[in-house]
XYZ file of C-alpha atoms in Angstrom:
703
model
C 62.809 -20.535 141.392
C 65.956 -19.766 144.116
C 67.332 -16.522 145.016
C 69.447 -14.672 142.574
C 72.618 -13.860 145.321
C 73.524 -10.411 146.154
C 76.137 -9.343 143.836
C 79.077 -8.102 145.569
C 79.848 -4.711 143.672
C 77.425 -1.980 145.304
C 76.882 0.997 143.652
C 77.497 4.536 145.430
C 74.665 5.105 148.327
C 73.491 8.916 146.424
C 70.725 8.817 149.230
C 70.879 12.902 150.646
C 71.641 10.027 153.971
C 74.363 11.887 156.334
C 77.929 10.391 155.339
C 80.044 9.700 157.772
C 83.049 9.411 155.882
C 82.606 12.546 153.637
C 82.165 14.284 156.670
C 85.317 12.459 158.068
C 87.676 13.638 154.605
C 86.303 17.905 155.357
C 87.508 16.714 159.257
C 91.391 15.936 158.372
C 91.313 18.369 155.371
C 90.284 21.233 157.439
C 92.870 19.912 160.219
C 95.447 20.027 157.675
C 94.723 22.739 156.893
C 94.709 24.024 160.300
C 98.585 22.430 161.246
C 99.938 23.687 158.460
C 99.473 27.233 158.018
C 100.314 26.997 161.718
C 103.645 25.009 161.997
C 103.946 24.803 158.211
C 106.409 27.333 157.645
C 104.008 28.448 154.608
C 103.878 25.235 153.162
C 100.302 24.457 150.941
C 98.710 20.928 152.498
C 96.346 20.729 149.846
C 93.162 20.675 151.829
C 91.385 23.728 150.410
C 91.980 21.933 146.967
C 89.916 19.406 148.765
C 87.110 21.669 150.242
C 87.104 23.043 146.634
C 86.182 19.409 145.209
C 83.816 18.600 147.532
C 81.897 21.518 147.083
C 81.498 20.364 144.057
C 80.766 17.118 144.604
C 78.235 18.221 146.335
C 76.636 21.418 145.403
C 76.317 19.721 141.669
C 73.507 17.074 142.109
C 71.829 18.817 144.907
C 71.121 22.073 141.995
C 69.914 19.393 139.807
C 67.752 17.761 141.763
C 66.624 21.431 142.661
C 64.666 21.645 139.141
C 63.150 18.708 139.684
C 60.363 18.396 136.726
C 61.556 21.573 135.281
C 64.473 23.641 135.148
C 63.652 26.494 138.280
C 64.546 26.641 140.733
C 63.326 28.522 144.298
C 65.779 31.283 143.792
C 64.794 32.848 146.846
C 65.085 29.552 149.117
C 68.307 28.915 147.573
C 70.292 32.474 147.708
C 68.436 32.414 151.632
C 70.161 29.120 152.268
C 73.426 30.811 151.663
C 73.569 33.969 153.631
C 72.348 31.902 155.866
C 75.488 29.149 155.877
C 78.170 31.270 154.183
C 77.513 34.403 155.459
C 76.617 34.711 159.024
C 79.264 32.264 160.778
C 81.360 34.467 159.155
C 79.948 38.079 160.020
C 81.459 38.045 163.465
C 85.475 37.196 161.620
C 85.029 40.111 159.505
C 84.179 42.231 163.001
C 86.487 40.223 165.081
C 89.332 41.064 162.410
C 88.196 45.072 161.665
C 88.162 45.882 165.313
C 91.466 44.217 166.202
C 92.737 45.986 162.552
C 92.241 49.072 164.664
C 94.717 48.320 167.797
C 97.023 45.731 165.420
C 97.419 46.902 162.013
C 99.192 49.850 160.982
C 97.718 52.570 159.828
C 99.362 52.046 155.987
C 97.487 48.507 156.100
C 94.773 49.625 157.346
C 92.808 50.629 154.096
C 94.018 47.581 152.246
C 92.275 45.920 155.201
C 89.015 47.481 154.799
C 89.062 46.816 151.499
C 89.300 43.163 151.575
C 86.548 43.596 154.160
C 83.948 45.206 151.354
C 85.567 42.120 149.389
C 85.193 39.577 151.507
C 81.411 40.603 152.844
C 80.599 40.227 148.691
C 82.688 37.339 148.436
C 85.476 38.022 146.088
C 88.564 39.074 148.042
C 89.968 36.450 145.524
C 90.050 39.296 143.306
C 90.305 41.745 145.326
C 93.631 40.041 146.342
C 94.909 40.368 142.426
C 93.299 43.298 142.245
C 95.590 44.448 145.029
C 98.675 42.428 143.657
C 99.578 40.399 146.479
C 100.744 37.142 146.656
C 100.203 33.989 148.639
C 101.988 34.243 151.803
C 102.878 32.084 155.026
C 101.731 33.061 158.365
C 103.464 36.533 159.332
C 102.887 39.525 160.869
C 102.943 41.804 157.555
C 99.935 38.953 155.873
C 96.953 40.692 155.949
C 94.108 38.129 157.993
C 91.815 38.225 155.401
C 93.751 36.492 152.878
C 92.049 33.001 153.545
C 89.079 34.507 152.527
C 90.405 33.805 148.566
C 88.425 30.318 149.035
C 85.504 30.472 150.806
C 85.082 33.740 147.795
C 85.626 30.961 145.740
C 83.149 28.748 146.977
C 80.803 31.476 147.042
C 81.343 32.419 143.315
C 80.524 28.873 142.598
C 77.085 28.417 144.589
C 75.684 31.749 142.932
C 77.733 30.915 139.018
C 75.932 27.044 139.567
C 73.653 28.023 140.463
C 72.246 30.115 137.181
C 74.194 27.654 134.471
C 72.108 24.346 136.088
C 69.086 26.534 135.394
C 70.839 27.379 131.418
C 71.081 23.789 131.136
C 68.391 22.337 132.690
C 65.684 25.271 130.236
C 68.206 24.254 127.014
C 67.849 20.306 127.638
C 64.609 20.798 128.588
C 62.920 23.031 125.767
C 65.875 20.522 123.047
C 64.016 17.233 124.440
C 67.420 15.896 126.354
C 68.360 14.668 129.411
C 68.971 17.483 131.834
C 71.850 15.202 133.766
C 74.042 13.784 130.722
C 73.240 17.544 129.386
C 74.410 18.720 132.591
C 77.210 16.851 132.057
C 78.525 17.467 128.685
C 78.704 21.715 129.581
C 81.008 20.955 132.919
C 83.275 18.434 130.810
C 83.828 21.430 128.623
C 83.875 23.969 131.590
C 86.240 21.835 133.869
C 88.448 20.761 130.121
C 88.779 25.304 129.080
C 88.900 26.031 133.137
C 92.040 23.318 133.364
C 93.549 23.924 130.077
C 93.673 28.394 131.625
C 95.169 26.976 135.269
C 98.427 25.466 133.575
C 98.810 28.421 130.849
C 97.707 30.712 133.649
C 99.920 28.835 136.622
C 102.851 28.923 133.741
C 102.851 33.323 132.947
C 101.058 34.558 136.698
C 101.524 31.725 139.248
C 100.581 34.653 141.865
C 97.650 35.605 139.984
C 96.555 32.321 139.078
C 96.680 31.129 142.596
C 93.010 33.146 143.176
C 91.870 32.916 139.691
C 88.178 32.056 139.783
C 88.852 31.044 136.610
C 91.885 28.836 137.488
C 89.765 27.160 140.049
C 86.709 26.009 138.791
C 87.519 22.656 137.407
C 88.512 22.045 141.241
C 84.703 22.522 141.787
C 83.136 21.096 138.434
C 85.368 17.904 137.337
C 84.276 16.482 140.879
C 80.490 17.973 140.366
C 80.670 16.055 137.054
C 81.449 12.833 139.635
C 79.051 13.884 141.668
C 76.569 13.336 139.085
C 77.847 9.817 138.283
C 78.850 8.100 141.265
C 75.965 6.188 141.749
C 75.977 4.687 139.197
C 79.479 3.908 139.856
C 79.655 -0.087 140.942
C 82.517 -1.333 142.751
C 83.619 -4.252 144.817
C 84.439 -3.861 148.624
C 88.191 -4.581 148.197
C 88.679 -1.498 145.383
C 86.901 0.856 147.672
C 89.470 -0.141 150.713
C 92.101 0.913 147.993
C 90.560 3.222 146.505
C 89.854 4.656 149.582
C 93.350 4.225 150.989
C 95.194 5.605 147.947
C 93.243 8.785 148.210
C 94.104 9.058 151.745
C 97.809 8.768 151.222
C 97.278 11.498 147.680
C 95.126 14.039 150.045
C 97.598 14.160 153.889
C 100.943 13.767 151.365
C 100.376 16.799 149.176
C 101.774 18.906 151.060
C 104.542 17.489 152.002
C 105.915 16.409 147.856
C 103.923 19.124 146.502
C 105.220 22.439 147.030
C 101.054 23.922 146.503
C 102.283 27.516 146.880
C 104.675 27.473 143.762
C 102.869 24.874 142.062
C 99.200 24.951 141.778
C 96.564 25.489 140.716
C 98.719 23.800 137.529
C 98.805 19.560 137.099
C 100.226 19.477 140.237
C 96.663 20.335 142.320
C 95.244 16.852 140.485
C 97.601 15.730 143.104
C 94.835 16.427 146.056
C 91.792 16.170 143.862
C 92.422 13.010 143.043
C 92.712 11.740 145.881
C 89.455 14.019 147.387
C 87.790 11.965 144.185
C 88.893 8.402 144.801
C 87.841 8.680 148.495
C 84.465 9.934 147.457
C 84.147 7.259 144.787
C 84.822 4.785 147.551
C 82.501 5.557 149.569
C 81.464 3.250 152.415
C 83.385 0.477 151.160
C 81.817 -2.464 153.740
C 85.048 -3.550 154.753
C 87.222 -3.013 158.326
C 89.867 -1.930 157.169
C 88.745 1.012 154.783
C 89.801 3.894 155.671
C 85.897 5.086 155.847
C 86.400 3.372 159.598
C 89.104 5.743 160.029
C 87.578 8.554 159.225
C 84.061 7.999 161.413
C 86.183 8.104 164.057
C 85.726 10.521 166.537
C 88.405 13.098 166.501
C 88.017 13.747 162.157
C 83.748 14.246 163.161
C 84.304 16.104 165.539
C 86.959 18.485 163.244
C 84.240 17.845 160.701
C 81.673 19.445 162.604
C 83.363 22.778 163.482
C 85.336 22.514 160.248
C 84.100 25.960 158.552
C 84.719 27.885 161.402
C 87.662 26.937 162.095
C 89.168 27.591 159.282
C 87.086 30.980 159.213
C 88.721 32.197 162.740
C 92.192 30.379 162.337
C 93.355 32.436 160.582
C 93.442 35.699 162.098
C 93.433 34.145 165.558
C 97.229 33.029 163.538
C 98.352 36.480 162.288
C 96.773 39.281 165.030
C 98.588 36.634 167.628
C 101.809 36.961 165.713
C 101.613 40.507 165.493
C 101.050 40.909 169.235
C 103.609 39.373 170.034
C 106.419 40.222 167.385
C 107.256 37.112 166.554
C 107.911 36.187 162.303
C 106.701 32.692 162.461
C 104.412 30.939 165.656
C 107.500 29.215 167.832
C 106.437 25.862 169.432
C 104.869 27.380 172.381
C 102.242 30.095 170.357
C 101.546 28.005 167.751
C 100.156 25.497 170.410
C 98.189 28.304 172.064
C 97.153 29.761 168.198
C 95.441 26.456 167.735
C 94.139 25.620 171.042
C 92.618 29.222 170.739
C 91.717 28.371 167.170
C 89.476 24.558 168.092
C 87.763 26.814 171.115
C 86.788 29.507 168.191
C 85.365 26.706 165.622
C 83.169 25.292 168.288
C 82.061 28.467 169.365
C 81.203 29.478 165.949
C 79.287 26.526 164.986
C 77.134 26.916 167.719
C 76.217 30.302 168.244
C 76.218 31.152 164.348
C 75.688 28.265 162.164
C 73.447 26.471 164.774
C 72.736 29.698 166.364
C 71.763 32.313 164.329
C 71.433 31.029 160.996
C 68.689 29.165 162.638
C 66.636 32.408 164.542
C 63.336 31.575 164.184
C 62.804 35.342 164.505
C 65.541 36.412 161.469
C 64.201 33.254 159.918
C 61.350 32.109 159.774
C 60.686 30.961 155.878
C 62.959 31.814 152.903
C 61.281 35.524 151.858
C 62.349 36.727 155.512
C 65.544 35.313 155.173
C 66.233 36.806 152.213
C 65.202 40.092 153.040
C 66.897 39.574 156.685
C 70.020 38.374 154.793
C 70.562 41.062 152.389
C 69.952 43.697 154.616
C 73.174 42.287 157.513
C 74.989 41.916 154.268
C 73.999 46.094 153.019
C 74.888 47.451 156.383
C 77.935 45.203 156.875
C 79.158 46.888 153.928
C 78.124 49.904 154.580
C 79.872 49.800 157.319
C 83.354 48.581 155.900
C 83.320 51.352 153.316
C 83.163 54.129 156.704
C 85.836 52.148 158.030
C 88.185 52.040 154.326
C 87.127 56.040 154.057
C 88.587 56.785 157.178
C 91.347 54.826 157.501
C 92.390 56.326 154.138
C 91.783 60.138 155.719
C 93.569 59.894 158.963
C 96.556 58.284 156.772
C 96.700 60.779 154.048
C 96.792 63.157 158.001
C 99.600 61.394 159.181
C 101.837 61.045 156.477
C 101.343 64.853 155.784
C 102.263 65.613 159.721
C 105.111 63.328 159.057
C 106.287 65.206 156.059
C 105.869 68.644 158.082
C 107.654 67.830 160.786
C 110.433 65.991 159.759
C 114.052 68.309 160.209
C 117.148 66.645 158.448
C 119.513 67.594 161.305
C 117.802 65.206 163.329
C 117.116 62.215 160.467
C 119.993 62.476 158.235
C 119.361 58.650 157.138
C 122.336 57.958 154.120
C 123.768 61.209 155.832
C 124.896 59.190 158.523
C 126.823 57.394 156.552
C 128.773 60.462 155.017
C 128.757 62.097 158.234
C 132.306 63.414 159.384
C 133.250 62.059 162.872
C 133.354 64.844 164.881
C 129.351 65.407 164.006
C 127.364 64.604 166.787
C 123.701 62.492 165.552
C 121.719 61.186 168.329
C 119.150 58.955 168.801
C 115.668 59.128 168.031
C 112.646 57.158 167.837
C 113.019 55.767 163.281
C 110.883 57.440 160.526
C 108.434 57.618 159.522
C 106.179 56.351 161.913
C 105.621 52.590 162.294
C 101.258 52.863 161.153
C 102.785 55.092 158.084
C 106.034 53.288 156.717
C 104.795 50.822 153.905
C 103.578 53.120 151.970
C 106.095 55.137 152.453
C 106.717 54.939 148.346
C 106.674 58.000 146.416
C 105.170 59.831 143.993
C 104.328 56.717 141.610
C 101.830 55.256 144.690
C 99.737 58.397 144.153
C 99.803 57.731 140.552
C 99.193 54.250 140.435
C 96.236 54.282 142.315
C 94.643 57.555 140.293
C 95.098 55.711 137.503
C 97.324 52.573 137.042
C 100.310 52.484 135.392
C 102.513 49.790 136.732
C 101.804 47.376 134.846
C 101.109 43.779 136.680
C 102.902 40.879 136.206
C 100.786 39.752 134.317
C 100.884 42.471 131.306
C 102.953 43.199 128.491
C 102.249 46.758 127.323
C 104.996 49.058 128.309
C 102.581 50.925 130.184
C 104.014 54.069 132.335
C 103.891 56.075 135.383
C 103.976 60.065 134.065
C 105.668 62.605 136.639
C 102.733 64.334 137.805
C 105.116 68.074 138.021
C 108.522 67.353 135.961
C 106.537 66.543 132.490
C 108.287 68.600 130.060
C 112.583 68.880 129.008
C 115.406 66.198 128.663
C 113.919 63.106 129.212
C 114.750 60.365 131.620
C 112.815 56.985 131.200
C 113.530 54.699 135.003
C 112.820 51.062 133.618
C 113.092 48.042 135.359
C 111.015 46.035 138.099
C 109.688 47.547 142.234
C 113.767 47.584 142.649
C 113.917 50.802 140.680
C 111.031 52.161 141.166
C 111.665 52.374 144.787
C 114.301 55.462 143.427
C 111.526 57.300 142.271
C 111.293 59.657 144.809
C 114.921 60.853 145.081
C 115.074 60.721 141.345
C 111.097 62.841 140.973
C 112.926 65.452 143.111
C 115.675 65.968 140.881
C 113.547 66.309 137.913
C 111.274 68.856 139.288
C 114.056 70.782 140.730
C 115.915 70.682 137.350
C 112.812 70.784 134.560
C 112.752 67.017 133.667
C 110.700 65.087 131.832
C 110.263 61.935 133.907
C 108.632 58.623 133.314
C 108.834 55.435 135.255
C 107.891 52.244 133.242
C 107.624 49.465 136.058
C 106.621 46.023 135.702
C 106.232 43.603 138.970
C 108.824 41.160 139.951
C 110.551 41.837 136.848
C 114.069 43.281 135.849
C 115.681 45.507 133.217
C 116.695 42.261 130.609
C 117.082 39.618 127.625
C 117.501 37.186 129.525
C 115.475 34.353 128.814
C 112.974 32.073 130.558
C 115.611 28.990 131.143
C 119.296 31.858 132.057
C 121.982 30.482 133.653
C 121.431 32.604 136.490
C 118.373 31.368 137.738
C 116.388 34.600 137.473
C 112.304 34.041 137.556
C 111.649 35.601 134.315
C 108.492 34.968 132.802
C 106.898 35.126 129.494
C 105.280 37.937 130.052
C 108.850 39.752 131.642
C 110.396 38.600 128.206
C 107.593 40.331 125.783
C 107.479 43.440 128.418
C 111.256 43.872 127.841
C 111.554 43.612 124.096
C 108.385 46.239 124.480
C 110.146 48.324 126.392
C 113.642 48.326 124.909
C 111.716 49.191 121.485
C 109.812 52.373 123.272
C 113.249 53.739 124.467
C 114.687 52.920 121.195
C 111.733 55.611 119.780
C 111.683 58.071 121.938
C 115.365 58.382 122.864
C 115.040 59.353 126.008
C 118.493 61.853 127.559
C 118.836 59.221 130.528
C 117.596 55.777 131.180
C 117.558 54.308 135.246
C 117.582 51.007 135.793
C 118.754 47.967 138.440
C 122.271 47.141 137.800
C 122.407 44.655 139.848
C 120.045 41.571 141.173
C 119.579 39.139 144.526
C 116.659 37.461 142.791
C 118.927 34.437 140.861
C 121.590 34.412 144.009
C 122.409 35.437 147.873
C 124.521 38.267 147.492
C 123.533 40.295 144.847
C 124.799 39.217 140.990
C 124.370 40.641 137.798
C 123.302 38.641 135.238
C 124.198 38.571 131.320
C 120.742 39.364 130.160
C 120.882 42.437 132.504
C 124.617 43.530 131.057
C 123.069 43.129 127.639
C 120.108 45.037 128.339
C 122.435 48.192 129.686
C 124.699 47.535 126.292
C 121.435 48.134 124.061
C 120.254 51.196 125.543
C 124.035 52.427 125.678
C 124.696 51.450 121.688
C 121.392 53.587 120.914
C 123.720 57.248 122.185
C 121.804 56.706 125.487
C 123.645 57.228 129.153
C 122.497 54.957 132.012
C 122.408 55.310 136.000
C 122.400 52.190 138.215
C 121.436 52.113 141.300
C 123.118 48.901 143.278
C 120.960 46.207 144.464
C 119.807 46.744 148.279
C 119.472 44.508 151.679
C 116.425 42.423 152.346
C 115.476 42.079 155.695
C 116.486 38.616 157.286
C 114.608 37.332 160.377
C 116.763 38.606 162.846
C 115.942 42.371 161.072
C 112.794 42.040 162.038
C 113.429 41.495 165.242
C 115.252 43.870 165.894
C 112.970 46.485 164.167
C 110.099 46.370 166.609
C 113.208 46.961 169.567
C 114.350 49.403 167.515
C 114.055 52.857 170.204
C 116.449 55.552 168.951
C 119.180 54.408 171.236
C 121.421 54.792 168.745
C 121.209 56.888 164.943
C 121.941 53.530 163.041
C 121.232 49.742 164.632
C 120.278 46.258 163.589
C 123.328 45.543 162.125
C 123.195 42.045 159.181
C 126.622 40.818 157.857
C 127.263 42.292 154.607
C 128.439 39.810 152.855
C 125.166 37.893 152.354
C 124.016 40.913 150.523
C 126.782 42.652 149.190
C 128.869 41.169 146.174
C 132.925 41.130 146.929
C 133.591 40.467 143.272
C 131.246 43.824 142.567
C 133.308 45.319 145.282
C 136.622 44.980 143.935
C 136.005 45.555 140.323
C 132.393 46.906 139.888
C 129.740 47.071 136.866
C 131.028 44.310 134.409
C 130.313 46.932 131.304
C 133.038 49.271 131.383
C 132.413 52.954 129.529
C 131.856 56.674 129.582
C 127.999 56.225 129.625
C 127.281 54.012 132.404
C 127.388 54.991 136.253
C 126.140 53.088 139.070
C 125.552 54.998 142.804
C 127.204 52.084 145.248
C 123.739 51.889 147.915
C 126.613 49.886 150.145
C 128.075 52.952 151.152
C 124.635 54.326 152.383
C 123.931 51.188 154.145
C 126.662 49.637 155.463
C 129.610 49.889 157.251
C 133.181 47.637 156.362
C 131.464 44.940 158.159
C 127.354 45.200 158.501
C 124.620 46.855 157.323
C 121.381 48.179 159.031
C 118.373 47.895 159.516
C 118.033 52.107 160.367
C 120.032 54.170 159.509
C 120.529 58.020 160.986
C 117.477 57.578 162.551
C 115.435 56.671 159.431
C 114.166 53.113 158.047
C 115.978 51.735 155.937
C 113.029 49.261 154.303
C 109.202 49.901 154.523
C 108.519 46.184 153.694
C 110.688 43.087 153.353
C 112.789 44.425 150.348
C 112.227 47.487 149.486
C 113.503 50.772 150.520
C 111.696 53.757 152.096
C 110.453 56.891 150.454
C 112.320 58.654 153.529
C 115.880 57.215 152.961
C 115.991 56.923 149.466
C 115.005 60.588 149.438
C 117.363 61.116 152.385
C 120.323 59.957 149.580
C 119.311 62.848 146.748
C 122.320 64.979 147.497
C 124.405 61.936 147.000
C 122.661 60.867 144.428
C 122.945 63.820 142.752
C 126.481 64.686 142.993
C 127.365 61.482 140.947
C 124.852 61.934 138.353
C 125.709 65.692 138.027
C 129.532 64.741 137.972
C 128.726 62.310 135.269
C 125.503 64.039 132.998
C 126.177 67.164 133.724
C 123.972 68.801 130.235
C 120.980 67.937 133.051
C 121.690 69.955 135.591
C 121.331 73.746 135.273
C 123.380 74.567 138.905
C 127.044 73.891 139.319
C 128.862 70.468 141.525
C 129.312 70.649 145.148
C 130.586 68.593 147.458
C 127.758 67.149 150.144
C 129.994 64.817 151.733
C 132.577 68.081 152.369
C 129.627 69.161 154.346
C 129.044 65.514 155.631
C 124.798 65.740 155.314
C 122.307 68.161 153.398
């Protein structure tokens, strides 16, 4: 009987032998990540999504195989292996970041840095970023050097959770007489569908937190995990595999050029890179001369794949600290090339000495039990050290803030008063206040209130939570309501509330103006569904409580440059005044431009007011001429431009005081310097809230 001809279609080889095309995809993905981070100006490559998918594809069938003929997995061997593979290469990065942070991270940001060190040690950095309300940011000197650990944390969480999930499914399947593999596939499909559905919802309602969320990202691991379980049964011809491989590569490479992943992921748009890598993984070895796997087996992709994990861990802190050391907002070409070269060297050394060296040190890791004990000791010890650094940095920051507050002299640091000072008054230039080390936490009383008991509503929250002033808690009720651009004025309003006996409460929601604007509005303002609901709840609270005054933002730059007032913002004020409640508004303030940033880095007190930018870029000529659109005697607006700008320019430092504490929020020191002018205007409009006679601070120049 003649032999049957070999079939032209072959099943994917699911053996545990080394797969060079998969290794090459890993190299391609990390190369895209690094290049986009360094040269991409904040664009997301999609390479991280490829990494997540590969993790799910490889780990899921591996875990099922570990159960053997039972349902148990050797947890000692499993977790000791995870510590060696994931934590040991990460440890030197965390040590380097912690040490460098002492010298390159401002004191005001060090507590957050060491809190992230703690989170990175136990692989919950993504949740730390969410809880700290930090968003995914392009590389810059103010970006966290540990931001990139969010994806490593999700991978660590997946490895732990999937270990127990596979054991549970295997146990149930064994007891029920079902096949473990089929049962696991069914469970993972359900998990994938639930996670993908949540990702769609979470991305639409709170994309900033969804980007880092384990629940929104889980499908990017579990769906490829299903593929890893069934790929051995997929039979495809060489031509089909070859086409699939190139389509997959095209999707992976094009992702960062076609999609704005920072704004769209992990919603449906993330299918683009995930589908791409799944096509490449399914194609496997194409057995053609033109398949993409032949390219992926080439030396560059293989060598980059070798160092992919260490390269990923090291490149981001190298980039961030290089920007901090050079004072650049973004890396120029020369700096970018330097960062890339140094990152490749660090990736090679990390692979050689930690992935291949320390992680396989026989004295420390001779067998699983000793390995787990050694690894656990290293993890716990690192966490204790990070906790000590966190406590020390918090104490140092508090002491520095107290010292600054005690040493500040208004005559030397008039801030807003410099713009009102008479011509004959000479104000000498001094090093701007506060010190850069504490500038970022120069916020006001609501910061401590929120740390003690969270009262500022998060981006996805809708309840009208409020921050009660710690001292001003009785008397005429004054409510501040709106975004952080309303809350930034609470320092000065808090001083007034203490002095004149008001009950001051702040209703603040991140990124949410006090407005009736819907999600789809003509002004182009980003209004999320949670913002719409929060506004309705706050309006109901105002109607119920009937405060003596409501304070909010009168204009915004969220929809356009320069500032504008949307129809919904005006309607919100109109509704409040219809309740018989007066409204005091603050005009929007400028934001930090790239030129402004560089100028401030070099500001040394040559003049008391420095770093000018074109006033017309921030302030509307229409509002200059016509004022607030709603003309009512109970509405008054504080014109911030009078204290930040002259006729042509707005300044980064005014009266020897830094105007901004970050990219777009006023420093509390500057806000407090404007207090006498705020008081003068408020007392003229709402005399019933004050018990002292009216006087003109402008006549005296400064306080």
